[in-house]
Amino acid sequence: MRKVAILGATMTKFGKLTQGLDELLLEPSLTAIESSKLSEKDLDLLYISNMLGGELTKQVSLGTMLADELGVKIGADRIENGPAAGASAIKDAFIAIKSGLFDLVLVAGAEKMTHMATEVISEYISYMLHPVERMSGATLPSLGAMLARLYMKQYGVTSEDLAMIAVKNHKNALNNPYAHLQKMVTVDNLLHSNEMEKINPMVADPLRRFDISPISDGGAAVVLAELEVAKKYTDLPVTIEGFGQATDSLALHERPVPTDINAVKEASKQAFKMSGISPDQIDVAELHDAFTILELVESEDAGFFEKGTAHKMVREGQTEIGGKLPINTSGGLKARGHPLGATGLSQVVELVWQLRGEARGRQVPGATYGFSVNLGGFGSNAVSLILKRGD
Amino acid sequence: MIPISYWRNRRSYTALMGSRCRACGAEYFPPVRVCRKCKSRDIEPREMPRKGTLITYTKLTEPAEEFGKQTPVYLGLIELSNGVKLVSTLADVSESELNEGAPVSMVIRRWTEEGPTGIIYYGYKFKVDAAYSMS
């Protein structure tokens, strides 16, 4: 049975960048190809992950564009699955290699966002909601806020608990030179200082600015290879042991229990089944914390903690580096940044660095298995991936 | 930007037009073509009841561009009297009335407009019932 491994994996620094969308795809691609000890002509296929290229930068056909810039004439597609495009593109590359048709596949993802006003970005992002939700004024943060209010009441979760997640992710990002926001914050700064309303205003009650990921520019790229081919180029392959993907109703209101993200439950269950491992074997996880509340809910729905207990793990420090399950060692969407199409790939890049022991100041010692979940829409599409350090 | 589908869906937006499965009786808003429960395609239009209760809500201070003039926007997750749920903007809000379980009713209000001289889009919002507000 063919196995799929990762060779080069890299990303640009995330943040407010001067590069355009084409450069954010090309730069990490060149680095990933070079660090794989490959040349462009070795590639069999490429996938682009991107959500809003047409809307924000007036550019589509991004697959063709990157192939052309790399000087190759191979098959190339753009994968769009909202902010889960990155993990979806990895999934498609995995299937392509697993099928036996291709051996070496490049996945590159990017988003250029910071040149547009926040309210414009907010509107474009809300295009992924159900039209009826969007027409009645809903945005992603407002749905996150309603989920948060229900969840917090049901399980006794406080605003301090949510702030602790932001504090942890900011702390991790201080040791990640690729992160967008490298600024130490404390729960006291965010919730109990005189400047609270200035630095951390309410966006959608009970979610404040520091509960919500920033708007970022950034790109990332990963080279995938059939394992035996990969071994010719590296002694440190990281294998993709499994993936899962599931959808749920497009509209939040149609879900019987709005605080459950069933797409994450189902996608993660599939990924663990394919990998043949259990959640307690995972050493490091990258979750889709577009909102702090989502990190809590996903850590339960992915199978790591019992429903309603994740905030206790956060209070005990179990999700920090050194805890039982370090979550978002990269800083997560909150602090690494959230350039939509690049996000899922940057999760994989972080896991690869962790599993190869290259995560420097934020390394989880001896990490063998890594897990990621990437959300498209408001919990309406989830892609889970499980990676393993190859030996 | 208001999607062109506003016009196709206007009966849903102005009269809460949903649908009902003739086979199993399940009701939906917005309308569906295939019953989510029994997979029947024998579906008929059905107006939803205009009364319900508030399940939860949020006060949104950074709405999408087209709703910016209405900032802050209050949004509610509402369960209609037939059990169907929807998300709606709340109208004429007094924050002290925003309690879970508050009875709400549909009203027709301005959603947004295309600039100062363009088309005005109307649709449903929900409002806490006057009797509850007084109590």
XYZ file of C-alpha atoms in Angstrom:
526
model
C 0.000 0.000 0.000
C 1.430 3.370 -1.020
C 2.050 5.855 1.780
C 2.217 9.626 1.461
C 5.001 11.699 2.998
C 5.825 15.365 3.296
C 9.161 16.660 2.029
C 9.596 20.446 2.061
C 7.112 22.463 4.118
C 7.383 26.177 4.663
C 5.533 29.449 4.929
C 6.087 33.172 4.588
C 5.901 35.270 7.693
C 2.218 36.105 8.206
C 1.137 39.691 8.754
C 0.595 42.916 6.865
C 2.941 42.214 3.979
C 4.126 44.075 0.909
C 4.026 41.036 -1.390
C 1.095 40.400 -3.739
C -0.920 37.192 -3.990
C 1.304 35.800 -6.759
C 4.453 36.315 -4.673
C 2.809 34.827 -1.581
C 2.244 31.658 -3.620
C 5.589 31.654 -5.420
C 8.037 32.428 -2.582
C 7.109 29.543 -0.251
C 6.784 27.221 -3.284
C 10.361 27.922 -4.358
C 11.611 27.394 -0.800
C 9.604 24.187 -0.337
C 10.871 22.760 -3.653
C 14.453 23.714 -2.847
C 14.355 22.341 0.694
C 12.931 19.092 -0.741
C 16.124 18.864 -2.840
C 13.901 18.843 -5.922
C 13.680 20.997 -8.980
C 10.444 22.351 -10.458
C 10.637 19.858 -13.323
C 10.291 16.931 -10.855
C 6.748 17.971 -9.917
C 3.833 15.931 -11.289
C 0.902 18.067 -10.208
C 0.038 21.153 -8.194
C -2.854 22.407 -6.116
C -3.523 25.939 -4.915
C -5.559 26.679 -1.804
C -7.161 30.092 -1.836
C -10.546 31.488 -0.877
C -10.958 35.054 -2.131
C -8.412 35.635 -4.912
C -11.053 36.836 -7.341
C -12.804 39.082 -4.853
C -9.813 40.650 -3.103
C -7.084 40.705 -5.756
C -9.042 40.276 -9.016
C -7.084 37.165 -9.882
C -8.301 33.605 -10.452
C -6.768 30.693 -12.416
C -4.161 30.716 -9.680
C -3.052 27.147 -10.496
C -2.098 28.145 -14.017
C -0.422 31.294 -12.740
C 1.844 29.437 -10.311
C 2.663 26.671 -12.816
C 3.635 29.343 -15.313
C 5.800 31.185 -12.785
C 7.513 27.904 -11.877
C 8.091 27.259 -15.575
C 6.225 23.939 -15.631
C 3.237 22.797 -17.661
C 1.759 20.239 -15.246
C -1.848 19.888 -14.114
C -2.862 22.664 -11.745
C -6.084 23.465 -9.884
C -7.268 25.934 -7.296
C -9.119 24.333 -4.384
C -11.746 26.458 -2.654
C -13.309 25.312 0.609
C -13.603 28.592 2.482
C -10.831 28.869 5.085
C -10.400 25.069 4.959
C -9.003 25.262 1.422
C -5.516 24.449 2.755
C -6.391 21.137 4.379
C -8.681 20.287 1.453
C -5.801 20.805 -0.994
C -3.550 18.558 1.137
C -6.334 15.975 1.104
C -6.558 16.137 -2.683
C -2.777 15.819 -3.058
C -2.850 12.852 -0.657
C -5.533 11.147 -2.773
C -3.631 11.884 -5.991
C -0.483 10.204 -4.667
C -2.332 7.380 -2.933
C -4.088 6.572 -6.209
C -0.769 5.702 -7.834
C -1.171 8.249 -10.604
C 1.279 10.838 -9.231
C 4.421 10.740 -7.077
C 5.352 14.366 -6.360
C 2.732 17.035 -5.753
C 3.134 20.676 -4.706
C 0.425 22.342 -2.606
C 0.660 26.117 -2.240
C -1.836 28.355 -0.464
C -2.079 32.080 0.068
C -4.386 34.974 0.765
C -3.812 38.712 0.313
C -6.205 40.598 2.604
C -4.777 43.556 4.465
C -5.128 46.043 1.598
C -8.907 45.982 2.073
C -11.020 47.580 4.828
C -12.152 45.284 7.655
C -15.859 45.696 6.857
C -15.225 44.709 3.227
C -13.317 41.586 4.334
C -16.108 40.848 6.806
C -18.646 40.990 4.008
C -16.652 38.767 1.623
C -16.060 36.202 4.362
C -19.778 36.169 5.107
C -20.377 34.980 1.513
C -19.731 31.480 2.816
C -22.768 31.602 5.084
C -26.233 30.500 4.074
C -27.766 33.350 1.998
C -30.654 33.631 4.445
C -28.254 34.031 7.383
C -26.166 36.559 5.528
C -29.136 38.601 4.317
C -30.346 38.962 7.864
C -27.044 40.540 8.884
C -25.125 37.575 10.303
C -21.325 37.565 10.119
C -18.948 34.811 11.211
C -18.129 36.512 14.545
C -21.844 36.976 15.301
C -22.503 33.246 14.867
C -19.397 32.503 16.950
C -20.767 34.841 19.602
C -24.133 33.087 19.794
C -22.430 29.685 19.995
C -20.155 31.090 22.727
C -23.038 32.470 24.766
C -24.899 29.146 24.695
C -21.764 27.101 25.425
C -20.522 29.336 28.245
C -23.871 29.207 29.990
C -24.222 25.453 29.619
C -20.737 24.555 30.862
C -19.885 27.405 33.226
C -17.183 28.865 30.985
C -16.124 32.459 31.695
C -14.678 35.285 29.593
C -11.440 34.703 31.543
C -11.320 31.134 30.211
C -11.610 32.422 26.649
C -8.994 35.113 27.286
C -6.607 32.428 28.626
C -6.715 30.765 25.202
C -5.745 34.022 23.493
C -2.994 34.586 26.081
C -1.593 31.067 25.511
C -1.643 31.419 21.728
C 0.024 34.834 21.873
C 2.678 33.404 24.204
C 3.380 30.569 21.748
C 3.591 33.026 18.849
C 6.357 34.946 20.626
C 8.556 31.952 19.821
C 7.325 31.672 16.247
C 9.167 34.118 13.987
C 6.550 33.484 11.254
C 3.625 34.677 13.389
C 1.621 37.803 12.580
C 1.057 39.003 16.159
C 4.080 38.756 18.409
C 2.909 40.550 21.472
C 2.622 39.250 25.014
C -0.814 39.786 26.537
C -2.237 38.811 29.927
C -5.769 38.133 31.125
C -5.471 41.263 33.266
C -4.566 43.413 30.217
C -7.431 42.003 28.234
C -10.208 41.990 30.800
C -9.318 43.944 33.921
C -7.323 47.002 32.856
C -8.459 50.603 32.418
C -7.581 50.297 28.752
C -9.689 47.189 28.208
C -12.330 48.891 26.061
C -9.606 50.399 23.921
C -7.348 47.400 23.355
C -9.969 44.689 23.615
C -13.370 46.107 22.655
C -16.473 43.965 22.292
C -16.987 42.868 18.659
C -19.933 40.502 19.029
C -20.890 40.114 22.658
C -19.396 38.032 24.437
C -16.512 37.884 21.908
C -13.949 40.682 22.137
C -11.229 41.620 19.691
C -8.746 39.216 21.300
C -11.206 36.342 20.913
C -11.071 36.782 17.131
C -8.266 35.976 14.707
C -6.730 38.881 12.770
C -6.893 39.644 9.048
C -3.512 38.612 7.626
C -1.543 38.229 4.434
C 0.515 35.104 4.023
C 1.458 32.065 2.021
C 2.582 28.506 2.692
C 3.687 25.547 0.612
C 4.120 21.821 1.128
C 5.651 19.183 -1.174
C 4.048 15.745 -0.863
C 5.619 12.571 -2.182
C 5.020 8.856 -2.249
C 6.982 7.548 0.775
C 9.532 5.434 -1.130
C 10.192 8.367 -3.479
C 10.439 10.699 -0.475
C 13.116 8.522 1.123
C 15.423 9.279 -1.817
C 15.394 12.936 -0.809
C 15.168 12.976 2.985
C 15.982 11.016 6.131
C 13.187 12.814 7.955
C 9.937 12.206 6.077
C 6.731 13.052 7.900
C 3.898 10.781 6.825
C 0.225 11.620 6.473
C -1.419 8.786 8.363
C -4.991 9.764 7.716
C -7.532 12.419 6.918
C -11.233 12.897 7.431
C -13.708 15.378 6.049
C -17.346 16.018 6.807
C -19.975 18.668 6.279
C -22.893 19.876 8.377
C -25.872 22.110 7.606
C -24.728 25.326 5.958
C -26.886 27.332 8.366
C -26.129 27.223 12.099
C -29.841 27.364 12.951
C -30.488 23.965 11.363
C -28.166 22.143 13.782
C -30.084 20.400 16.571
C -27.404 21.310 19.144
C -25.769 24.555 17.987
C -22.821 24.107 20.390
C -21.774 20.808 18.783
C -19.573 20.974 15.686
C -20.574 17.655 14.198
C -18.408 18.124 11.104
C -15.332 18.161 13.388
C -16.564 15.077 15.254
C -17.120 13.116 12.072
C -13.977 14.296 10.220
C -11.785 13.533 13.242
C -13.360 10.122 13.806
C -12.587 9.237 10.173
C -8.999 10.488 10.477
C -8.352 8.438 13.623
C -9.918 5.382 12.009
C -7.752 5.685 8.890
C -4.625 6.205 11.015
C -5.403 3.369 13.393
C -4.487 5.513 16.395
C -6.501 7.113 19.197
C -6.720 10.760 20.339
C -4.571 10.088 23.434
C -1.620 9.256 21.148
C -1.537 12.775 19.681
C 1.401 14.850 20.980
C 0.626 18.211 19.400
C -2.497 19.691 17.787
C -3.229 22.672 15.581
C -6.904 23.639 15.900
C -8.890 26.216 13.950
C -9.226 28.982 16.564
C -10.781 31.611 14.315
C -12.506 32.434 17.626
C -11.184 31.384 21.041
C -14.435 29.518 21.705
C -13.755 27.303 18.672
C -10.475 26.021 20.152
C -12.419 24.822 23.204
C -15.242 23.210 21.257
C -12.953 21.576 18.673
C -10.666 20.124 21.354
C -13.728 18.267 22.646
C -15.394 17.405 19.356
C -12.117 16.105 17.879
C -12.050 13.586 20.728
C -9.342 14.938 23.059
C -11.509 16.033 26.005
C -14.981 15.207 27.330
C -17.716 17.671 26.334
C -17.797 20.625 28.681
C -14.355 19.989 30.241
C -11.934 21.677 27.829
C -11.928 24.948 29.804
C -10.711 23.020 32.858
C -7.779 21.722 30.799
C -7.028 25.301 29.776
C -7.166 26.454 33.430
C -4.754 23.651 34.392
C -2.358 24.597 31.599
C -2.803 21.202 29.927
C -2.993 22.768 26.467
C 0.232 24.744 26.895
C 3.616 23.472 25.756
C 4.600 21.059 28.530
C 0.954 20.143 29.212
C -0.905 16.951 28.352
C -1.844 18.137 24.835
C -0.157 21.316 23.570
C -2.626 23.092 21.266
C -1.650 25.740 18.721
C 2.064 25.857 19.468
C 2.383 28.083 16.383
C 0.143 30.713 17.961
C -2.921 29.385 16.143
C -5.123 31.503 13.915
C -5.305 33.996 16.783
C -1.641 34.958 16.822
C 0.089 33.241 13.870
C -2.573 34.947 11.768
C -5.355 33.828 9.459
C -4.716 34.371 5.748
C -7.668 32.152 4.806
C -6.256 30.030 1.967
C -2.863 29.638 3.674
C -4.178 28.718 7.122
C -4.675 24.959 6.689
C -1.228 24.648 5.122
C 0.389 26.663 7.902
C -1.136 24.211 10.407
C 0.550 21.365 8.540
C 3.835 23.309 8.308
C 3.817 23.773 12.103
C 3.154 20.066 12.664
C 5.972 19.115 10.274
C 8.391 21.411 12.145
C 7.255 19.944 15.471
C 7.582 16.335 14.272
C 11.032 16.998 12.812
C 12.168 18.677 16.017
C 12.654 22.009 14.233
C 10.220 24.136 16.241
C 13.002 25.821 18.206
C 11.719 27.822 21.211
C 8.286 26.197 21.089
C 9.280 22.553 20.494
C 7.141 19.808 22.051
C 9.862 17.310 23.069
C 9.744 13.996 21.226
C 6.517 14.704 19.328
C 5.563 11.673 17.206
C 1.943 12.296 16.166
C 0.414 15.612 15.141
C -3.232 16.480 14.480
C -4.889 19.394 12.716
C -8.428 20.501 12.068
C -9.237 23.176 9.519
C -12.757 24.637 9.333
C -14.505 25.901 6.223
C -17.595 28.006 6.867
C -19.022 28.281 10.350
C -18.445 24.651 11.318
C -20.146 23.549 8.108
C -17.075 21.805 6.628
C -14.159 20.308 8.542
C -10.971 18.586 7.407
C -8.854 16.692 9.948
C -5.327 15.441 9.268
C -3.027 13.152 11.258
C 0.735 13.327 10.678
C 3.501 11.098 12.010
C 7.228 11.506 12.345
C 8.727 9.028 9.886
C 11.521 6.802 11.148
C -23.432 43.878 -2.142
C -26.925 42.369 -2.158
C -26.951 39.090 -4.096
C -29.362 38.868 -7.024
C -30.927 35.890 -5.226
C -32.706 38.422 -2.988
C -35.383 38.689 -5.673
C -35.822 34.944 -6.124
C -35.970 34.432 -2.366
C -38.087 37.490 -1.554
C -41.100 35.438 -0.394
C -38.853 33.887 2.258
C -37.511 37.266 3.271
C -40.850 39.075 3.439
C -43.354 36.336 4.331
C -41.171 33.688 6.033
C -41.967 31.284 3.191
C -40.414 27.933 3.997
C -41.451 24.445 3.028
C -43.081 21.304 4.378
C -42.461 17.671 3.474
C -45.733 16.042 2.402
C -44.349 12.613 3.258
C -43.198 13.099 6.862
C -44.512 16.551 7.794
C -41.106 18.071 8.592
C -41.013 21.855 8.127
C -38.074 23.955 6.944
C -36.896 27.525 6.779
C -35.443 28.453 4.361
C -37.279 26.096 1.965
C -35.599 22.856 0.872
C -36.021 20.714 -2.261
C -35.193 17.403 -0.581
C -36.454 16.530 2.914
C -33.443 16.351 5.234
C -35.166 13.745 7.398
C -36.881 11.267 5.017
C -35.229 12.309 1.712
C -38.647 12.702 0.037
C -38.832 15.197 -2.829
C -42.566 15.710 -2.291
C -42.243 19.178 -0.788
C -44.803 22.011 -0.615
C -44.373 25.712 0.208
C -45.344 26.596 3.757
C -45.347 29.938 5.528
C -43.694 29.790 8.892
C -45.438 31.050 12.024
C -44.454 34.619 12.834
C -44.060 34.043 16.544
C -41.313 32.353 18.476
C -38.903 32.600 21.385
C -35.357 33.900 21.678
C -32.775 31.144 22.247
C -29.719 33.400 22.391
C -28.438 36.655 20.913
C -25.430 38.870 20.292
C -24.752 42.574 19.909
C -22.569 42.981 16.841
C -20.513 46.177 16.716
C -18.606 45.293 13.519
C -21.271 44.243 11.012
C -20.743 43.595 7.314
C -20.418 46.766 5.245
C -23.983 46.778 3.949
C -25.431 46.812 7.493
C -22.930 49.343 8.831
C -25.483 52.138 9.176
C -27.456 50.037 11.648
C -24.509 49.476 14.040
C -24.855 47.979 16.572
C -26.760 45.108 14.990
C -28.517 42.783 17.413
C -28.869 39.243 16.143
C -30.927 36.484 17.665
C -31.194 32.724 17.295
C -34.946 32.188 17.357
C -37.119 29.108 17.676
C -40.456 29.619 15.907
C -43.627 28.188 17.448
C -43.439 25.175 15.064
C -39.928 24.303 16.274
C -38.116 25.605 13.173
C -35.167 27.865 14.024
C -33.668 30.859 12.268
C -31.144 33.644 12.806
C -32.595 37.123 12.495
C -31.743 40.727 13.204
C -33.669 41.993 16.228
C -35.568 45.286 15.899
C -36.285 48.043 18.443
C -34.044 46.432 21.027
C -33.954 47.420 24.629
C -31.089 45.372 26.070
C -32.890 44.535 29.302
C -35.495 42.573 27.297
C -32.951 40.343 25.644
C -33.499 37.270 27.770
C -33.458 33.683 26.690
C -37.034 32.554 26.266
C -38.373 36.064 25.545
C -41.383 35.869 23.180
C -40.689 37.493 19.803
C -42.730 38.290 16.680
C -41.836 38.999 13.090
C -41.950 42.525 11.717
C -41.007 43.837 8.259
C -38.156 46.318 8.319
C -35.582 47.900 6.052
C -32.563 45.592 5.656
C -30.294 47.771 3.566
C -30.243 49.969 0.502
C -28.086 50.452 -2.553
C -26.719 53.890 -1.780
C -28.697 57.073 -1.141
C -30.781 56.843 -4.341
C -30.844 53.085 -4.935
C -33.212 50.242 -4.233
C -34.293 49.640 -0.646
C -34.338 46.030 0.463
C -36.921 44.993 3.037
C -37.190 41.800 5.003
C -38.053 40.189 8.315
C -36.695 41.166 11.674
C -37.940 40.012 15.052
C -39.021 42.113 17.961
C -39.616 41.242 21.613
C -43.396 41.268 22.271
C -44.779 44.403 23.850
C -46.541 42.489 26.635
C -43.189 40.962 27.683
C -41.444 44.323 27.532
C -43.985 45.806 29.940
C -43.827 42.960 32.445
